[in-house]
mmCIF file of C-alpha atoms in Angstrom:
data_model
loop_
_atom_site.group_PDB
_atom_site.id
_atom_site.type_symbol
_atom_site.label_atom_id
_atom_site.label_comp_id
_atom_site.label_asym_id
_atom_site.label_seq_id
_atom_site.Cartn_x
_atom_site.Cartn_y
_atom_site.Cartn_z
ATOM 1 C CA MET A 1 -27.141 239.984 228.923
ATOM 2 C CA SER A 2 -30.664 240.850 228.107
ATOM 3 C CA ARG A 3 -31.764 243.353 225.516
ATOM 4 C CA LYS A 4 -33.620 245.284 228.188
ATOM 5 C CA PHE A 5 -30.438 245.724 230.227
ATOM 6 C CA LEU A 6 -28.415 246.850 227.172
ATOM 7 C CA LYS A 7 -31.148 249.336 226.233
ATOM 8 C CA LYS A 8 -31.152 250.826 229.755
ATOM 9 C CA ALA A 9 -27.347 250.984 229.775
ATOM 10 C CA ALA A 10 -27.334 252.774 226.410
ATOM 11 C CA ILE A 11 -29.952 255.270 227.625
ATOM 12 C CA GLY A 12 -27.933 255.841 230.816
ATOM 13 C CA CYS A 13 -24.718 256.428 228.872
ATOM 14 C CA ALA A 14 -26.457 258.778 226.428
ATOM 15 C CA THR A 15 -27.982 260.727 229.328
ATOM 16 C CA ALA A 16 -24.622 260.992 231.094
ATOM 17 C CA PHE A 17 -22.959 262.134 227.857
ATOM 18 C CA GLY A 18 -25.736 264.697 227.275
ATOM 19 C CA ILE A 19 -25.347 266.090 230.803
ATOM 20 C CA LEU A 20 -21.556 266.221 230.423
ATOM 21 C CA PHE A 21 -21.852 267.973 227.042
ATOM 22 C CA ALA A 22 -24.406 270.502 228.323
ATOM 23 C CA THR A 23 -22.313 271.247 231.415
ATOM 24 C CA SER A 24 -19.181 271.692 229.311
ATOM 25 C CA PHE A 25 -20.993 273.941 226.851
ATOM 26 C CA LEU A 26 -22.458 276.106 229.605
ATOM 27 C CA GLY A 27 -19.045 276.289 231.295
ATOM 28 C CA LEU A 28 -17.463 277.457 228.028
ATOM 29 C CA VAL A 29 -20.172 280.088 227.504
ATOM 30 C CA TYR A 30 -19.694 281.358 231.068
ATOM 31 C CA TRP A 31 -15.902 281.419 230.659
ATOM 32 C CA LEU A 32 -16.186 283.437 227.422
ATOM 33 C CA TRP A 33 -18.761 285.807 228.943
ATOM 34 C CA SER A 34 -16.705 286.418 232.102
ATOM 35 C CA GLY A 35 -13.576 286.952 229.980
ATOM 36 C CA MET A 36 -15.398 289.596 227.936
ATOM 37 C CA LYS A 37 -16.591 291.307 231.113
ATOM 38 C CA GLU A 38 -13.036 291.295 232.513
ATOM 39 C CA GLN A 39 -11.738 292.665 229.190
ATOM 40 C CA GLU A 40 -14.273 295.507 229.331
ATOM 41 C CA GLN A 41 -13.338 296.334 232.929
ATOM 42 C CA ILE A 42 -9.608 296.376 232.199
ATOM 43 C CA ALA A 43 -10.146 298.551 229.108
ATOM 44 C CA ALA A 44 -12.113 300.992 231.280
ATOM 45 C CA ASP A 45 -9.479 301.023 234.066
ATOM 46 C CA ILE A 46 -6.187 301.052 232.102
ATOM 47 C CA ASN A 47 -5.167 303.798 229.681
ATOM 48 C CA ILE A 48 -2.262 302.969 227.390
ATOM 49 C CA ARG A 49 -0.028 305.448 225.592
ATOM 50 C CA ILE A 50 2.869 304.440 223.350
ATOM 51 C CA ASP A 51 5.596 306.988 222.603
ATOM 52 C CA SER A 52 8.229 306.199 220.008
ATOM 53 C CA PRO A 53 10.219 308.333 217.619
ATOM 54 C CA PRO A 54 8.323 308.749 214.349
ATOM 55 C CA GLU A 55 11.523 308.370 212.351
ATOM 56 C CA VAL A 56 14.776 306.509 213.006
ATOM 57 C CA SER A 57 17.844 305.811 210.909
ATOM 58 C CA GLN A 58 18.621 302.303 209.774
ATOM 59 C CA TYR A 59 20.538 300.390 212.501
ATOM 60 C CA GLU A 60 19.779 303.109 215.075
ATOM 61 C CA GLU A 61 18.938 302.093 218.638
ATOM 62 C CA PHE A 62 15.806 303.746 220.018
ATOM 63 C CA ALA A 63 13.287 303.485 222.851
ATOM 64 C CA ILE A 64 9.574 302.697 222.727
ATOM 65 C CA ASP A 65 7.937 303.983 225.927
ATOM 66 C CA ILE A 66 4.668 302.386 226.979
ATOM 67 C CA TYR A 67 2.715 304.164 229.727
ATOM 68 C CA LEU A 68 0.098 302.132 231.603
ATOM 69 C CA GLU A 69 -2.179 304.420 233.625
ATOM 70 C CA ASN A 70 -4.336 302.604 236.175
ATOM 71 C CA THR A 71 -7.324 304.860 236.877
ATOM 72 C CA SER A 72 -9.028 302.395 239.225
ATOM 73 C CA ALA A 73 -8.701 301.398 242.867
ATOM 74 C CA ASN A 74 -7.701 297.861 241.805
ATOM 75 C CA PRO A 75 -4.122 296.691 241.255
ATOM 76 C CA TYR A 76 -3.268 295.148 237.903
ATOM 77 C CA LYS A 77 -0.240 293.387 236.437
ATOM 78 C CA LEU A 78 1.338 293.651 232.994
ATOM 79 C CA SER A 79 1.334 290.098 231.650
ATOM 80 C CA ASP A 80 2.812 290.496 228.186
ATOM 81 C CA ILE A 81 3.257 292.698 225.152
ATOM 82 C CA ASP A 82 2.554 291.026 221.808
ATOM 83 C CA VAL A 83 4.190 292.396 218.661
ATOM 84 C CA PRO A 84 3.179 291.199 215.169
ATOM 85 C CA PRO A 85 5.832 289.717 212.858
ATOM 86 C CA GLU A 86 5.448 292.582 210.366
ATOM 87 C CA TYR A 87 7.013 294.806 213.030
ATOM 88 C CA PHE A 88 9.464 292.617 214.965
ATOM 89 C CA GLU A 89 11.039 291.253 211.771
ATOM 90 C CA GLU A 90 12.063 294.801 210.787
ATOM 91 C CA VAL A 91 12.597 296.375 214.212
ATOM 92 C CA ASN A 92 14.467 294.189 216.710
ATOM 93 C CA ILE A 93 13.282 294.653 220.299
ATOM 94 C CA PHE A 94 16.264 293.358 222.237
ATOM 95 C CA ASP A 95 15.694 294.533 225.835
ATOM 96 C CA ALA A 96 13.249 296.288 228.148
ATOM 97 C CA GLN A 97 13.108 298.239 231.394
ATOM 98 C CA PRO A 98 11.818 296.690 233.539
ATOM 99 C CA PRO A 99 13.135 293.554 231.838
ATOM 100 C CA PHE A 100 10.906 290.934 230.280
ATOM 101 C CA HIS A 101 11.476 287.475 231.748
ATOM 102 C CA ASP A 102 10.770 285.540 228.561
ATOM 103 C CA ARG A 103 10.077 286.037 224.864
ATOM 104 C CA PHE A 104 8.890 283.632 222.221
ATOM 105 C CA VAL A 105 7.021 283.533 218.940
ATOM 106 C CA GLY A 106 3.424 282.400 219.434
ATOM 107 C CA VAL A 107 2.647 279.284 217.423
ATOM 108 C CA ALA A 108 -0.920 280.260 216.533
ATOM 109 C CA THR A 109 -0.389 283.983 215.886
ATOM 110 C CA GLY A 110 3.241 284.320 214.828
ATOM 111 C CA GLN A 111 3.495 287.290 217.196
ATOM 112 C CA MET A 112 6.519 287.879 219.396
ATOM 113 C CA ASN A 113 5.359 287.617 223.012
ATOM 114 C CA TYR A 114 7.395 289.530 225.591
ATOM 115 C CA LYS A 115 6.430 288.198 229.047
ATOM 116 C CA PHE A 116 6.461 290.542 232.036
ATOM 117 C CA LYS A 117 5.517 290.480 235.718
ATOM 118 C CA VAL A 118 5.155 294.215 236.287
ATOM 119 C CA ASP A 119 2.766 295.695 238.838
ATOM 120 C CA ILE A 120 0.426 298.491 237.804
ATOM 121 C CA PRO A 121 -0.624 299.966 241.184
ATOM 122 C CA PRO A 122 -3.994 301.707 241.650
ATOM 123 C CA GLN A 123 -4.137 305.375 240.657
ATOM 124 C CA GLN A 124 -0.580 305.285 239.243
ATOM 125 C CA THR A 125 1.167 305.179 235.892
ATOM 126 C CA THR A 126 3.722 302.468 235.166
ATOM 127 C CA LYS A 127 6.283 302.976 232.395
ATOM 128 C CA VAL A 128 7.787 300.144 230.366
ATOM 129 C CA THR A 129 10.554 300.964 227.902
ATOM 130 C CA LEU A 130 11.278 298.610 225.027
ATOM 131 C CA LEU A 131 14.790 299.015 223.606
ATOM 132 C CA ALA A 132 14.954 298.409 219.873
ATOM 133 C CA ILE A 133 17.213 298.676 216.870
ATOM 134 C CA SER A 134 15.883 299.432 213.405
ATOM 135 C CA GLU A 135 16.954 297.072 210.657
ATOM 136 C CA ASN A 136 15.300 297.542 207.273
ATOM 137 C CA PRO A 137 14.120 300.815 205.717
ATOM 138 C CA GLY A 138 10.353 301.225 205.469
ATOM 139 C CA THR A 139 7.288 302.421 207.332
ATOM 140 C CA TYR A 140 5.979 299.990 209.914
ATOM 141 C CA ARG A 141 2.540 300.686 211.363
ATOM 142 C CA GLU A 142 1.306 297.792 213.436
ATOM 143 C CA PHE A 143 -1.193 296.900 216.129
ATOM 144 C CA ILE A 144 0.497 295.935 219.418
ATOM 145 C CA SER A 145 -1.407 294.095 222.154
ATOM 146 C CA VAL A 146 -0.711 294.982 225.779
ATOM 147 C CA CYS A 147 -2.039 292.172 227.978
ATOM 148 C CA ILE A 148 -3.109 292.851 231.547
ATOM 149 C CA ASN A 149 -3.320 290.137 234.241
ATOM 150 C CA THR A 150 -3.431 287.295 231.682
ATOM 151 C CA SER A 151 -2.404 286.688 228.086
ATOM 152 C CA SER A 152 -6.054 286.686 227.034
ATOM 153 C CA THR A 153 -7.076 290.135 228.328
ATOM 154 C CA CYS A 154 -5.322 292.516 225.963
ATOM 155 C CA ILE A 155 -5.740 296.107 224.898
ATOM 156 C CA GLY A 156 -4.555 297.013 221.439
ATOM 157 C CA ASN A 157 -2.664 300.096 220.426
ATOM 158 C CA THR A 158 -0.978 301.178 217.207
ATOM 159 C CA ILE A 159 2.717 301.866 216.841
ATOM 160 C CA ARG A 160 4.287 303.519 213.813
ATOM 161 C CA THR A 161 7.990 303.617 213.066
ATOM 162 C CA GLU A 162 9.582 304.857 209.878
ATOM 163 C CA VAL A 163 13.073 303.503 209.284
ATOM 164 C CA VAL A 164 15.084 305.625 206.851
ATOM 165 C CA THR A 165 18.585 305.324 205.440
ATOM 166 C CA GLU A 166 19.208 308.984 206.369
ATOM 167 C CA LYS A 167 17.208 311.137 208.768
ATOM 168 C CA SER A 168 15.556 314.204 207.357
ATOM 169 C CA GLN A 169 16.539 317.522 208.886
#
């Protein structure tokens, strides 16, 4: 093979790699930008309220009610609820209504992911109740992510639960 041919082949390969890299980079930028736009739209359309008792006795079962109000004309779907380990290690969420279809600890985040397939119809409020049992005394104030449509479009909300050995009167 001639040097001229090898030089042209190297230039061709470098050009193809450059085009592939640029296309991939632009695709990633567009994906991130469109994800942020979707996140903004969901945050504008869905209002989330979490109701839970401020104080529970150790080993007491209690309910955490999550209200998802869809203020838009578009249907949405609850994808998952992500709970940080600082909360789920002290308060055991063992069931839900409607039920979650899967739960697992996320490898990257350490959060407990409760997977749902719950419709949030337009102009309606959907209620999800997490059933929990308190385990260790302490005050647990954590940031819970409620993910709409996909696991990457989440709205955060704070939950606070104080677990006491005896309830105050």
